[in-house]
Short mmCIF file of C-alpha atoms in Angstrom, two decimals:
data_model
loop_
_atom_site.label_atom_id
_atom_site.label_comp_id
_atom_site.label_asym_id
_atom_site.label_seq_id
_atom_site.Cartn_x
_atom_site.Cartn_y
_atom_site.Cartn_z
CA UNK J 215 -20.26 -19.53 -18.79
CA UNK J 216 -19.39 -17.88 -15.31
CA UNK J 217 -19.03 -14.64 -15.06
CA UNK J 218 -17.07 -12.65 -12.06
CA UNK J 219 -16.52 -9.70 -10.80
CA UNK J 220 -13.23 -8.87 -9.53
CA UNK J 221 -13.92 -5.27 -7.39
CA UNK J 222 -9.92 -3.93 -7.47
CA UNK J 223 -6.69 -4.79 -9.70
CA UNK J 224 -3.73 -5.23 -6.83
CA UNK J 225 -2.39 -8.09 -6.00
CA UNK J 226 -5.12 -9.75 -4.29
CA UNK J 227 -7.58 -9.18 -7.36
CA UNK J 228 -5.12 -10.30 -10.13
CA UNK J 229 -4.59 -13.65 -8.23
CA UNK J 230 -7.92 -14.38 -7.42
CA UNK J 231 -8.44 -13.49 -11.61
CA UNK J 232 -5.78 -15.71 -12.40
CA UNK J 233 -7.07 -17.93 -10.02
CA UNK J 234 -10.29 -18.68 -11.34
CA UNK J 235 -9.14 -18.77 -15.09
CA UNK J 236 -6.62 -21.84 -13.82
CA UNK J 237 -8.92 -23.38 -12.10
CA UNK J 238 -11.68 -23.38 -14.72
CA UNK J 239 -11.70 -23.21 -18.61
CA UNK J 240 -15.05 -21.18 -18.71
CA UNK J 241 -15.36 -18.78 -16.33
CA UNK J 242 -14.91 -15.01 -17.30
CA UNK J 243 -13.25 -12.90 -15.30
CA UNK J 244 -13.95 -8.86 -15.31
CA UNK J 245 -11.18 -6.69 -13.38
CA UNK J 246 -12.81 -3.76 -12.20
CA UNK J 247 -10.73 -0.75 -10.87
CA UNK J 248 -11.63 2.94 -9.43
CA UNK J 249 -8.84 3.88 -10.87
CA UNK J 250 -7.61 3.99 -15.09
CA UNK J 251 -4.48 2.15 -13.61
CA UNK J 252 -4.17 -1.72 -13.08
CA UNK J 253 -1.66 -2.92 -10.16
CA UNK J 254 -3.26 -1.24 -7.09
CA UNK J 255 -0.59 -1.01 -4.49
CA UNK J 256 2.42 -2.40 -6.74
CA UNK J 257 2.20 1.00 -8.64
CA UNK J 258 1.22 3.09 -5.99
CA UNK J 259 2.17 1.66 -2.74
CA UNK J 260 6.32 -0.08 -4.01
CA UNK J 261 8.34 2.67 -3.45
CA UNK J 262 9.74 3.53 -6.82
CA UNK J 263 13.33 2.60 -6.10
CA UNK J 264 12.35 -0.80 -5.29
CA UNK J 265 12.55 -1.88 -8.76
CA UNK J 266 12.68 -5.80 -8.68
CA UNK J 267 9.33 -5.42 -6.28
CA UNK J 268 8.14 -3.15 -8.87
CA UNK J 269 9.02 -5.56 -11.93
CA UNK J 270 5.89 -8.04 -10.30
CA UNK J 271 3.79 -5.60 -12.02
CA UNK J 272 4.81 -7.96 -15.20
CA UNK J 273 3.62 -10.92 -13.64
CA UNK J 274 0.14 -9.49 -13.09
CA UNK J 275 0.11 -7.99 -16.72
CA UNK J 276 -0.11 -11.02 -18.04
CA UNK J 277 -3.04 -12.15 -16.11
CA UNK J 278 -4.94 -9.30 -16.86
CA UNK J 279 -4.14 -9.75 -20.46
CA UNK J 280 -5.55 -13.72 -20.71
CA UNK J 281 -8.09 -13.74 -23.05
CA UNK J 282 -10.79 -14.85 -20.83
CA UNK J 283 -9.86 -11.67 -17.99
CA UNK J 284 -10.66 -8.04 -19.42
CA UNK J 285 -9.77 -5.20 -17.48
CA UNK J 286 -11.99 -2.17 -16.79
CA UNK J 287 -10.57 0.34 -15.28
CA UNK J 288 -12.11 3.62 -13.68
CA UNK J 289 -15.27 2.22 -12.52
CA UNK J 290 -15.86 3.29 -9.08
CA UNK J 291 -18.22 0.61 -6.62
CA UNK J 292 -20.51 1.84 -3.88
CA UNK J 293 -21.09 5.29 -2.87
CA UNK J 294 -20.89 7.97 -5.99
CA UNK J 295 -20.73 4.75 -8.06
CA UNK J 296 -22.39 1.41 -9.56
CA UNK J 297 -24.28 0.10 -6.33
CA UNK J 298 -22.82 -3.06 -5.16
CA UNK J 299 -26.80 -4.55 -5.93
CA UNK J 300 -26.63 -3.87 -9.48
CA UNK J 301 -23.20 -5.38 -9.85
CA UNK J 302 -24.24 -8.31 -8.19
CA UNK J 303 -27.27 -8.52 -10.72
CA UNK J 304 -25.19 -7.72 -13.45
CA UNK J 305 -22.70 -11.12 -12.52
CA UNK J 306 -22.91 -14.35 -11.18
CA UNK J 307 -20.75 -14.10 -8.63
CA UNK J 308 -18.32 -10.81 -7.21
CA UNK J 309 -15.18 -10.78 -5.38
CA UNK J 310 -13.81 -7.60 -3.63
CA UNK J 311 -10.69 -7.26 -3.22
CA UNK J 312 -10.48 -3.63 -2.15
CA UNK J 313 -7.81 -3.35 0.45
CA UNK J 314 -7.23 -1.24 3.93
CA UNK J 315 -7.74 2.18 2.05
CA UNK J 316 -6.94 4.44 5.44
CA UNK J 317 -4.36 4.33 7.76
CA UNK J 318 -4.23 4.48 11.80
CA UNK J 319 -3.94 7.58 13.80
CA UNK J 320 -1.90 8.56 16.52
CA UNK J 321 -4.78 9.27 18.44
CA UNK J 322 -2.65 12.30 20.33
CA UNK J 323 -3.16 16.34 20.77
CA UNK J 324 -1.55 18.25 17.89
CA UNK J 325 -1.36 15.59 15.23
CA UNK J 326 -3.83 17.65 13.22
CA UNK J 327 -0.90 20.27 12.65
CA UNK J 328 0.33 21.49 9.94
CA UNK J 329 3.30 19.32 8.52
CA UNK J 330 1.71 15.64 10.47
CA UNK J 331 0.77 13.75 7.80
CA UNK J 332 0.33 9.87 7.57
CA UNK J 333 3.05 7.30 5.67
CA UNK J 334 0.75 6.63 3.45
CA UNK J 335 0.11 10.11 1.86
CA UNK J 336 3.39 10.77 1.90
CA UNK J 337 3.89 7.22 -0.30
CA UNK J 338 0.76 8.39 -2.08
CA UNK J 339 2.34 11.94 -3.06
CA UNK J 340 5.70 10.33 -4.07
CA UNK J 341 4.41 7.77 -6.17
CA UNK J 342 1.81 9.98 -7.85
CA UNK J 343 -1.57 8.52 -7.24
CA UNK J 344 -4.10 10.84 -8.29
CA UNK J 345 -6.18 11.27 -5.12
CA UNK J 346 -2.43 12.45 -3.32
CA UNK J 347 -2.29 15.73 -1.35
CA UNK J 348 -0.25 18.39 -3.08
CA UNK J 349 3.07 18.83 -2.32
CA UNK J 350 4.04 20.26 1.16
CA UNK J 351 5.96 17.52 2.94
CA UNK J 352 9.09 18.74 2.40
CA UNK J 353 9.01 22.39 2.80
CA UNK J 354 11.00 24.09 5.27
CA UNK J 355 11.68 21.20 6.78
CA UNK J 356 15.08 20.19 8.72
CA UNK J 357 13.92 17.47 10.73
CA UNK J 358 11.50 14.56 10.33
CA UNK J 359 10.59 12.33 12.74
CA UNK J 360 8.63 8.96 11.06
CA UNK J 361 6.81 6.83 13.71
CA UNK J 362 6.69 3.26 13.46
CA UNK J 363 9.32 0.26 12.63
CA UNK J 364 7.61 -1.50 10.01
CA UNK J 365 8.53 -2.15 6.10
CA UNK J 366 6.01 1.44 5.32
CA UNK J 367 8.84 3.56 7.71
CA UNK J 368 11.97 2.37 6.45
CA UNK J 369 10.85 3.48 2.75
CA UNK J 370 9.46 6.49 3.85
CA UNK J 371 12.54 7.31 5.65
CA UNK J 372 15.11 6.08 2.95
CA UNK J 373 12.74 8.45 0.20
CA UNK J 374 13.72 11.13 2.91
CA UNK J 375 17.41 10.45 2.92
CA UNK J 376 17.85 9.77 -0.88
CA UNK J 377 19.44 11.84 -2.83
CA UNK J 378 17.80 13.42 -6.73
CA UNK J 379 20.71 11.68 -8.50
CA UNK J 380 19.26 8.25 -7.17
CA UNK J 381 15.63 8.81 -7.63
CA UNK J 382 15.86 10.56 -11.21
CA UNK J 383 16.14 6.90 -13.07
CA UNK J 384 13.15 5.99 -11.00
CA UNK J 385 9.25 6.38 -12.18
CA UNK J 386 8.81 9.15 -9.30
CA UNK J 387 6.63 12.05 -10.53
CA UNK J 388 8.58 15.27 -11.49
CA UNK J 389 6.84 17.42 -9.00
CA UNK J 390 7.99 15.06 -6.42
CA UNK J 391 11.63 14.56 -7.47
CA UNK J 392 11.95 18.43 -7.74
CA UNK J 393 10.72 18.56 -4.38
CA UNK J 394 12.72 16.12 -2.65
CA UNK J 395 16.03 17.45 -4.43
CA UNK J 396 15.35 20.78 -3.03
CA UNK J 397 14.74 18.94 0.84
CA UNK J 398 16.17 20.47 3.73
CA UNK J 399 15.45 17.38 5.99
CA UNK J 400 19.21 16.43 7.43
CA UNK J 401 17.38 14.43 10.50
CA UNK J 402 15.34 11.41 10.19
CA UNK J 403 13.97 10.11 13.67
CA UNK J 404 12.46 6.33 12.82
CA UNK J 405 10.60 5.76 16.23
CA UNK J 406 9.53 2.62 17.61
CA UNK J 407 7.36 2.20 20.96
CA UNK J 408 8.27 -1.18 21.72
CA UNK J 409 11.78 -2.75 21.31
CA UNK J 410 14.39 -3.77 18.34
CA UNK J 411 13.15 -7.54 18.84
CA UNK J 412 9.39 -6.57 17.79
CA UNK J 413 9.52 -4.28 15.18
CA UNK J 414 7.88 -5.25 12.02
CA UNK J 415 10.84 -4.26 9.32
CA UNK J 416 12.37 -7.05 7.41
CA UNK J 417 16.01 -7.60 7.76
CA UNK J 418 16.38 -6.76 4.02
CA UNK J 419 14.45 -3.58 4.34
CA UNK J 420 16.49 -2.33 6.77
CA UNK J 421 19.84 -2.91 5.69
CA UNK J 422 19.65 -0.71 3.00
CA UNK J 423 19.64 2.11 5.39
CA UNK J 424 23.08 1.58 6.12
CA UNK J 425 23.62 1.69 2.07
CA UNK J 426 22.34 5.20 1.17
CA UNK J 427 25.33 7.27 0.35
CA UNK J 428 26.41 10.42 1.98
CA UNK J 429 24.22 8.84 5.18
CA UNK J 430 24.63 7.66 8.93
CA UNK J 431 22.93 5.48 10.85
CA UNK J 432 22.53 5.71 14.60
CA UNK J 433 21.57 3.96 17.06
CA UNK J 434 21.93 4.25 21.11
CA UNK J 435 22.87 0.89 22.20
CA UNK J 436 21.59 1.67 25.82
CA UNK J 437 18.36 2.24 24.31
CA UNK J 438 18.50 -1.20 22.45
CA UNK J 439 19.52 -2.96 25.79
CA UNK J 440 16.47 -1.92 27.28
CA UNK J 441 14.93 -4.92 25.13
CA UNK J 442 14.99 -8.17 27.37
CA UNK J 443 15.84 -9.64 24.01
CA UNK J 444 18.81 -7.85 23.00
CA UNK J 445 21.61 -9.34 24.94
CA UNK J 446 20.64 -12.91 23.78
CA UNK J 447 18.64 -13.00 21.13
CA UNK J 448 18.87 -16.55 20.34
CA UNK J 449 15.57 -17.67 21.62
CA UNK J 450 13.94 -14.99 18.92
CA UNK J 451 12.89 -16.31 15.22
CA UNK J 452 14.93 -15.92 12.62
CA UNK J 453 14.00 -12.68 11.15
CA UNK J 454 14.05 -10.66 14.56
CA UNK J 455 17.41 -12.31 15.55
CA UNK J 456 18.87 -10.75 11.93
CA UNK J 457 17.39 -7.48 12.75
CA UNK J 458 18.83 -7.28 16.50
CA UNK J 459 21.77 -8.50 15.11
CA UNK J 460 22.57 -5.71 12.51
CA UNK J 461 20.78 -3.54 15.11
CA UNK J 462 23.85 -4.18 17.26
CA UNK J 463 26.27 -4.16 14.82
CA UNK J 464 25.50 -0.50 14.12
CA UNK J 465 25.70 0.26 17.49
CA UNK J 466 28.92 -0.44 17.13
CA UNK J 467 30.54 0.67 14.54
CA UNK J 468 32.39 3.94 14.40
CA UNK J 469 30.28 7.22 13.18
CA UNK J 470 30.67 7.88 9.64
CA UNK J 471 32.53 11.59 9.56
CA UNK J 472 30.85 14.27 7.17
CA UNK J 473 27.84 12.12 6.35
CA UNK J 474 25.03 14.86 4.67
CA UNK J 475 22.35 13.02 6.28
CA UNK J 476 21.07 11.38 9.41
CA UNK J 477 18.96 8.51 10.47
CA UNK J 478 18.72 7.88 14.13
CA UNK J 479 16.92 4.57 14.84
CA UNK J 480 15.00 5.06 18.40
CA UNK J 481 12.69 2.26 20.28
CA UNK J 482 10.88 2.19 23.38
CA UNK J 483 9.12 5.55 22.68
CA UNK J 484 5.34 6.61 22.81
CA UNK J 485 4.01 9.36 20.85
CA UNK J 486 2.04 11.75 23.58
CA UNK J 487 1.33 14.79 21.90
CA UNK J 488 2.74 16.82 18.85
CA UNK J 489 4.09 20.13 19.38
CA UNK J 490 2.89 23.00 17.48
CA UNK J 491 4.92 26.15 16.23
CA UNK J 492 3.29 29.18 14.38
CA UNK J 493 0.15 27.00 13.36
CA UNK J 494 2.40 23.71 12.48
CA UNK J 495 4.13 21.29 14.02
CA UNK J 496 7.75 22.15 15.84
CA UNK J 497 8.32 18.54 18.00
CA UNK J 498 6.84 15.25 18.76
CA UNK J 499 6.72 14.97 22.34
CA UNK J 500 7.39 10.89 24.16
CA UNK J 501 6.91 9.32 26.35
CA UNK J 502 9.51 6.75 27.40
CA UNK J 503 8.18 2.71 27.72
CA UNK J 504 9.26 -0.05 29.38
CA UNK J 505 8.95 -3.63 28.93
CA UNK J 506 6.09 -5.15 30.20
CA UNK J 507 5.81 -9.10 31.63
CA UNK J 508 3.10 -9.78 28.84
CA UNK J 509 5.22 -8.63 25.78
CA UNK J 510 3.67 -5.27 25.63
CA UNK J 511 5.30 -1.99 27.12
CA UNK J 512 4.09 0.50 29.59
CA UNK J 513 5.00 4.40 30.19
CA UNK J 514 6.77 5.28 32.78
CA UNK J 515 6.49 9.13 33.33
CA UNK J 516 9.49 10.38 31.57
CA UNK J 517 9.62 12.42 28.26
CA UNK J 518 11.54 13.57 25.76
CA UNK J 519 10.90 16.10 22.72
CA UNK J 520 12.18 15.61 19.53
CA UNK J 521 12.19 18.57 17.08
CA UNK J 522 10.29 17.85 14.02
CA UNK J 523 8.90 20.13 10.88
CA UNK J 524 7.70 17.16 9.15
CA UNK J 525 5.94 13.62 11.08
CA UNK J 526 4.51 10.85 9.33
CA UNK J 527 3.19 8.37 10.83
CA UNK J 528 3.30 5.01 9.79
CA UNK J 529 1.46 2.83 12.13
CA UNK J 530 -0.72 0.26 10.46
CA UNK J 531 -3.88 0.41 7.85
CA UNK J 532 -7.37 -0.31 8.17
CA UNK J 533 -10.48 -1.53 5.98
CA UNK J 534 -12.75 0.90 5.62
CA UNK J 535 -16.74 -0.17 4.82
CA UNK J 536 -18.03 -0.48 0.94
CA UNK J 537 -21.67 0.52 0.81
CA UNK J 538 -23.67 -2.45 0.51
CA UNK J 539 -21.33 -4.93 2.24
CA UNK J 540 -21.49 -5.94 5.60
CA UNK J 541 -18.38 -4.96 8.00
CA UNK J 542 -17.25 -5.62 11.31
CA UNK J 543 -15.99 -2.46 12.37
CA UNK J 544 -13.73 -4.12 15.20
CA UNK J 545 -11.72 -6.33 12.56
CA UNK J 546 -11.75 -3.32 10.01
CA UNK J 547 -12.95 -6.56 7.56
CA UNK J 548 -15.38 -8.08 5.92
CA UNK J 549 -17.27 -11.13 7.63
CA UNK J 550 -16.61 -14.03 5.99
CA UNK J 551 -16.03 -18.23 5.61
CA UNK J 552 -13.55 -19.08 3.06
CA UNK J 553 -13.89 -16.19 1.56
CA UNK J 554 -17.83 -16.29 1.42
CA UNK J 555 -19.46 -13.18 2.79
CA UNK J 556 -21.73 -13.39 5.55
CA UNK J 557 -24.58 -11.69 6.06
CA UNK J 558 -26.10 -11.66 9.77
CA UNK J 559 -23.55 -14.87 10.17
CA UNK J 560 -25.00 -16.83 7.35
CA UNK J 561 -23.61 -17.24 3.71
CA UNK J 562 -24.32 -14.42 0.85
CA UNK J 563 -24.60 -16.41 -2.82
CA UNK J 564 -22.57 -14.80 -4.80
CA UNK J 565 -20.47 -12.29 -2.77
CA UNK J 566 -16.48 -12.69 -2.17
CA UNK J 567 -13.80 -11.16 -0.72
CA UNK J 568 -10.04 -11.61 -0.78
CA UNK J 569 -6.90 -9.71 0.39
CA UNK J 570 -6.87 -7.28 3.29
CA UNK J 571 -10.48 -6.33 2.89
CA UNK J 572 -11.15 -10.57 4.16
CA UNK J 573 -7.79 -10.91 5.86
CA UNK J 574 -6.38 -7.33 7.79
CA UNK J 575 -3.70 -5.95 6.64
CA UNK J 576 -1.30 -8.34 7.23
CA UNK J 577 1.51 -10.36 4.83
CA UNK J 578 3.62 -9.54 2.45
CA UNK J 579 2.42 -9.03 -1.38
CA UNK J 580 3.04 -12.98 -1.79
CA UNK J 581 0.78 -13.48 1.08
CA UNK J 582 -2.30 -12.42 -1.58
CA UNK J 583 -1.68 -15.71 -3.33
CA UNK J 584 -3.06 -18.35 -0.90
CA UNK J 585 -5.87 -15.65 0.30
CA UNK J 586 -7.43 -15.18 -3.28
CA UNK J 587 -6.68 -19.25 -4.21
CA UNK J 588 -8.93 -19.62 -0.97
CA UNK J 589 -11.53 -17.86 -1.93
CA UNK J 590 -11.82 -18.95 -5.62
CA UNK J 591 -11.83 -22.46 -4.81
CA UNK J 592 -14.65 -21.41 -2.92
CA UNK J 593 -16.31 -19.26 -5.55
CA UNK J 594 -15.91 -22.24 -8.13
CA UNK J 595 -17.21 -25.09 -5.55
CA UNK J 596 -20.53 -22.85 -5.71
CA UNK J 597 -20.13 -22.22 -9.81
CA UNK J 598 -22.79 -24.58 -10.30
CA UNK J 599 -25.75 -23.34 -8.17
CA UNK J 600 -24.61 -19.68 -9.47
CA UNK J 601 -24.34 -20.25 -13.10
CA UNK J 602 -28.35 -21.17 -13.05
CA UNK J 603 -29.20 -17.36 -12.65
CA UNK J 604 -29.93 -15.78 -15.83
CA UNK J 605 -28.21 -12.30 -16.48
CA UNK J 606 -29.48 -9.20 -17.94
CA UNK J 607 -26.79 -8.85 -20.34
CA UNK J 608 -23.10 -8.56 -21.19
CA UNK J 609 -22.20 -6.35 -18.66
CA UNK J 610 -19.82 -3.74 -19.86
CA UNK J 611 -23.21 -1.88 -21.77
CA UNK J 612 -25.06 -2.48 -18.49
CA UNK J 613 -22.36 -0.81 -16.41
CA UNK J 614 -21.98 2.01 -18.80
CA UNK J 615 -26.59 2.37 -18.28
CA UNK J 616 -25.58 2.80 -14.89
CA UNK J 617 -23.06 5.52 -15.52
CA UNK J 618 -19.71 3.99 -15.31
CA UNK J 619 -17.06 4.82 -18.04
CA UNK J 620 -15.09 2.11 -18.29
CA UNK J 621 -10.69 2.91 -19.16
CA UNK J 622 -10.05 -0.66 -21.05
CA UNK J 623 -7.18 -2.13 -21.70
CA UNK J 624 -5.59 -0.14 -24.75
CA UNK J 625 -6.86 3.05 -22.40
CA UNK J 626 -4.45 1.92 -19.79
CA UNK J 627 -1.95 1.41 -22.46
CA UNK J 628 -2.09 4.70 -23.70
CA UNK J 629 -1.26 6.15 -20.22
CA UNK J 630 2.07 3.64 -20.12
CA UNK J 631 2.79 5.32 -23.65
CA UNK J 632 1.86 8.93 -22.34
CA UNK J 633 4.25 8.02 -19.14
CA UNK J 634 7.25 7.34 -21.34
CA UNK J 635 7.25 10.10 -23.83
CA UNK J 636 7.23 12.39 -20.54
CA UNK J 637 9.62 10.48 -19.05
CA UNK J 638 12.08 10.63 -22.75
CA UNK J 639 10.84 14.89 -22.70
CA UNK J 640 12.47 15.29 -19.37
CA UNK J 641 15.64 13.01 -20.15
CA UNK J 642 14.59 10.55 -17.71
CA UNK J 643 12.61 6.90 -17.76
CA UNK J 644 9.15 6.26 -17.35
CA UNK J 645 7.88 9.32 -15.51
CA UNK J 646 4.19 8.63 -14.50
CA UNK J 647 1.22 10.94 -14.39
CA UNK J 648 0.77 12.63 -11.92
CA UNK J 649 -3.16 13.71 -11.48
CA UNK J 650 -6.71 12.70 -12.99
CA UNK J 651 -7.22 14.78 -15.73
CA UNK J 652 -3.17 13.71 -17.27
CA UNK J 653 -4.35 10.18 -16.99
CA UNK J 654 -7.78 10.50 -18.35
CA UNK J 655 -6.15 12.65 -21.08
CA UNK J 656 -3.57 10.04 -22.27
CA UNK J 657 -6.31 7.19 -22.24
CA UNK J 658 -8.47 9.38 -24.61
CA UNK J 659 -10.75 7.53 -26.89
CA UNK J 660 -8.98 4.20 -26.15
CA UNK J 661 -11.12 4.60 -22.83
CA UNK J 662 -13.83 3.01 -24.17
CA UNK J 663 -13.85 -0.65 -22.96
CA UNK J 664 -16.46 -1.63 -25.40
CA UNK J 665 -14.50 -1.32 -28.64
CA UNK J 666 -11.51 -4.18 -27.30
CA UNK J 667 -12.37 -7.32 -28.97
CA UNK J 668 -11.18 -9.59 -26.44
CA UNK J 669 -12.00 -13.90 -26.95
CA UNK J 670 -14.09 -13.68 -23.83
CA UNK J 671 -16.77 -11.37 -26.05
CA UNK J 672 -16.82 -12.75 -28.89
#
């Protein structure tokens, strides 16, 4: 029998599990996760009133409950963790699929200010992952400014605008909810340094801007003109001739009188330098671009502040290197062929990746599919030369020897269990756990991996 190694439960892992079970009746499939939690960014990346996105967390439950995949959860890999040597000892083959786990900075005086904070610890705090900063986003806040026009800034900034009444039914933590009911934010600057034609947000994504009650939309349609694109969009694909087009339908509609909320939509605007006030951050200071002949934009001297208590920015991720693995710091990836690792440019036996960690973070959640089939196809066209290494052992004792304690798969359900009798104690849904010690808590004794008879073990 093969046995894998599958470093990370999002997307990318789950498929490349599923993947390899599909493909071939004996192969056994371990999912291993830092955290107790299976779904990686599903749970804590979706925001949490994106429901039907959420509901895919269903479809990769019941991969990670085949009887040949077993789940073990809160095993970290690398640094402060099981080497990524022993692992590959402990396996015949091992697949990471551990993601872009930072985001991109601004790279601009003042963004270390109190009240700048990136997208994505913003989406961390809201959607409780247990590593999240606490709670400070919101406070004394009357104006945000989010930079960046992908998919990440329109949730952040329709959390912002949302009202308690529409996130209470939703699995946001209470901390969180309490916080954003008691917001102050009635401006939300989305900021974009190119033009409407190039942003990154799907059409769908941004529409439901315009559907958030009690909110207005705005956008300058002299600004959006500055795109070469914008009068005739025609020669754009599809999904950037939708967005110009309900771009300039907002333009011009008629403002929405008495709306309790804001969101001004601005493009061709370069973050310079953030503008501190008593120790945090007052503005976000821009520079105004212009089109370039190549597609890009250049500045062209002129500026304009935009008060702002709160900025997130929300302009891209990046892979950050697992100790043991080779990395190409340029790429923010792992070097690889098909999904084989390569070490000094030639191929590592027994070493995968999939997802962003292989790819950049780039796609959609479907794009994980194709990636991980990739790179299972390869991991099973090399099966054979693999398979001939003896282990040590089954490898959930061996893991444990090396100091790991595994959260199985009834631990995991006994935080889903935990989750809803909070949620049913505060008269709401599933309300999820907010820190480390409420998760390890609720997966008590059911933590121990070992004790799950699962087929694969037997």
């Amino acid at each position: 029998m093969l046995r894998v190694a599958v470093v990370g439960s999002g997307p990318s892992g789950v498929y490349t599990a599923q993947s390899l079970v599909q493909q071939d009746p004996d192969v056994l499939v371990d999912v291993l996760d830092r955290l107790p939690c299976p779904y990686g960014l599903v749970r804590y990346g979706v925001a949490p009133d994106h429901e039907k996105i959420k509901s895919l967390q269903n479809n990769l439950r019941s991969v990670l409950e085949h009887e040949r995949v077993r789940f073990l959860g809160g095993i970290r890999v690398g640094t402060d963790g099981v080497p990524t040597a022993r692992l590959r000892e402990l396996y015949h083959a091992v697949v990471y699929c551990v993601g872009a786990a930072t985001d991109r900075h601004l790279g601009v005086p003042g963004e270390e200010l109190r009240g700048s904070w990136s997208a994505t610890e913003f989406v961390s705090w809201y959607n409780a992952h247990p590593d999240a900063a606490a709670d400070g986003f919101r406070r004394g806040a009357r104006s945000a400014v989010v930079v960046g026009v992908g998919n990440v800034a329109v949730d952040v900034t329709r959390i912002l605008a949302r009202r308690a009444a529409e996130l209470s039914p939703t699995d946001m933590p209470q901390a969180a909810l309490t916080a954003l009911a008691a917001s102050g934010v009635t401006e939300i600057h989305m900021v974009g340094r190119r033009g409407p034609s190039q942003a990154r947000f799907t059409t769908k994504e941004l529409r439901e801007l315009a559907g958030l009650p009690d909110t207005e939309v705005v956008v300058d349609e002299a600004e959006l003109a500055l795109d070469p694109a914008y009068g005739d969009s025609s020669g754009l694909p599809a999904a950037q001739r939708r967005n110009v087009e309900v771009l300039r339908g907002w333009a011009a509609a008629t403002p929405a009188p008495g709306a309790r909320r804001r969101i001004r939509l601005r493009f061709f605007l370069r973050p310079v330098e953030l503008l501190g006030d008593g120790g945090r951050v007052g503005a976000v200071r821009f520079e105004r671009t212009a089109p370039d002949a190549h597609g890009g934009v250049t500045g062209t001297g002129r500026h304009e502040d935009i008060e702002a208590q709160l900025v997130l920015r929300s302009v891209g991720y990046r892979g950050v290197p697992l100790e043991g693995l080779p990395f190409d710091p340029e790429r923010g990836t792992v070097p690889h062929l098909a999904g084989r690792v390569l070490r000094g440019g030639a191929v590592a036996p027994g070493e995968y990746v999939a997802g962003w960690i292989k790819r950049g973070p780039t796609g959609v959640i479907g794009t994980n599919r194709p990636c991980a089939k990739e790179t299972a196809t390869s991991l099973l066209a090399d099966g054979p030369a693999l398979v001939r290494r003896e282990l040590p052992g089954e490898p959930l004792g061996l893991l444990r020897a090396a100091g790991a304690e595994p959260v199985g798969w009834a631990g995991w359900l006994a935080i889903e269990r935990a989750e809803a009798e909070l949620g049913a104690s505060l008269g709401r849904g599933v309300v999820k756990l907010p820190d480390w010690a409420a998760l390890r808590t609720a997966a008590g004794p059911a933590a121990a991996g070992a004790r799950e008879t699962r087929q694969q073990h037997r």
